[in-house]
Amino acid sequence: SDGQDCDLVITDHAMPGMTGAELARHLRSSFPGLPVILASGYAELSEDNGIGRMLRMTKPFTQEQLQVAMDQALSGKVAAA
């Protein structure tokens, strides 16, 4: 086992102490295959954040949209949500 205890991380972009993109970079350095969904209320969230492929969701979103994004992330199909 690689010590990974979760299958998917969903994080907000705006958090105290670090951004969701910074968290994703940190997670990717330890767990390169861990899917991350980054949620933001800011439509202009940069695609060029040094993280690579990652699902981004603009808030607000529905439970159905979140489910689709989770299914994509867990299947390895990354697309903007």
Short mmCIF file of C-alpha atoms in Angstrom, two decimals:
data_model
loop_
_atom_site.label_atom_id
_atom_site.label_comp_id
_atom_site.label_asym_id
_atom_site.label_seq_id
_atom_site.Cartn_x
_atom_site.Cartn_y
_atom_site.Cartn_z
CA SER A 1 0.00 0.00 0.00
CA ASP A 2 1.15 3.54 -0.69
CA GLY A 3 -0.38 4.94 2.51
CA GLN A 4 -3.14 6.73 0.61
CA ASP A 5 -6.36 6.63 2.63
CA CYS A 6 -8.68 8.49 0.27
CA ASP A 7 -9.73 8.13 -3.34
CA LEU A 8 -10.54 11.76 -4.14
CA VAL A 9 -10.02 15.25 -2.70
CA ILE A 10 -12.54 18.06 -3.18
CA THR A 11 -11.25 21.44 -2.04
CA ASP A 12 -12.24 25.05 -2.24
CA HIS A 13 -9.79 27.41 -3.89
CA ALA A 14 -10.07 30.17 -1.26
CA MET A 15 -8.94 28.87 2.12
CA PRO A 16 -7.02 30.40 5.02
CA GLY A 17 -3.31 29.66 4.97
CA MET A 18 -3.08 28.27 1.44
CA THR A 19 -5.11 28.10 -1.72
CA GLY A 20 -6.77 24.98 -3.02
CA ALA A 21 -4.24 24.98 -5.89
CA GLU A 22 -1.38 25.00 -3.36
CA LEU A 23 -3.01 22.12 -1.50
CA ALA A 24 -3.39 20.20 -4.76
CA ARG A 25 0.32 20.75 -5.58
CA HIS A 26 1.29 19.47 -2.13
CA LEU A 27 -0.96 16.43 -2.44
CA ARG A 28 0.28 15.66 -5.95
CA SER A 29 3.90 15.66 -4.75
CA SER A 30 3.08 12.86 -2.28
CA PHE A 31 0.25 11.14 -4.16
CA PRO A 32 0.68 11.76 -7.91
CA GLY A 33 -2.38 9.74 -8.91
CA LEU A 34 -4.77 11.28 -6.39
CA PRO A 35 -7.67 13.00 -8.17
CA VAL A 36 -8.41 16.56 -7.02
CA ILE A 37 -11.49 18.66 -7.72
CA LEU A 38 -10.95 22.38 -7.16
CA ALA A 39 -14.11 24.40 -6.46
CA SER A 40 -14.16 28.16 -6.77
CA GLY A 41 -16.64 30.99 -6.84
CA TYR A 42 -14.29 32.82 -9.19
CA ALA A 43 -14.89 32.10 -12.88
CA GLU A 44 -11.41 33.34 -13.77
CA LEU A 45 -9.63 30.54 -11.89
CA SER A 46 -6.31 30.11 -13.69
CA GLU A 47 -5.67 26.97 -15.68
CA ASP A 48 -1.92 27.65 -15.47
CA ASN A 49 -1.24 26.79 -11.86
CA GLY A 50 1.54 24.22 -12.17
CA ILE A 51 -0.71 21.38 -11.04
CA GLY A 52 -1.41 19.77 -14.36
CA ARG A 53 -4.69 18.12 -15.18
CA MET A 54 -7.33 18.75 -12.56
CA LEU A 55 -11.09 19.17 -12.48
CA ARG A 56 -12.26 22.68 -11.74
CA MET A 57 -15.82 23.53 -10.77
CA THR A 58 -17.31 27.01 -10.60
CA LYS A 59 -19.65 27.53 -7.65
CA PRO A 60 -22.51 27.28 -7.30
CA PHE A 61 -22.94 23.79 -8.71
CA THR A 62 -25.62 21.14 -8.25
CA GLN A 63 -25.26 17.76 -6.60
CA GLU A 64 -25.68 16.22 -10.04
CA GLN A 65 -22.81 18.30 -11.45
CA LEU A 66 -20.65 17.30 -8.48
CA GLN A 67 -21.50 13.64 -9.05
CA VAL A 68 -20.49 13.90 -12.72
CA ALA A 69 -17.21 15.58 -11.74
CA MET A 70 -16.52 12.91 -9.12
CA ASP A 71 -17.23 10.14 -11.63
CA GLN A 72 -14.86 11.81 -14.14
CA ALA A 73 -12.13 12.29 -11.55
CA LEU A 74 -12.33 8.73 -10.27
CA SER A 75 -12.35 7.28 -13.80
CA GLY A 76 -9.32 9.36 -14.80
CA LYS A 77 -11.26 11.48 -17.29
CA VAL A 78 -10.35 15.07 -16.49
CA ALA A 79 -12.35 17.88 -18.07
CA ALA A 80 -13.48 21.29 -16.95
CA ALA A 81 -16.74 21.06 -15.06
#
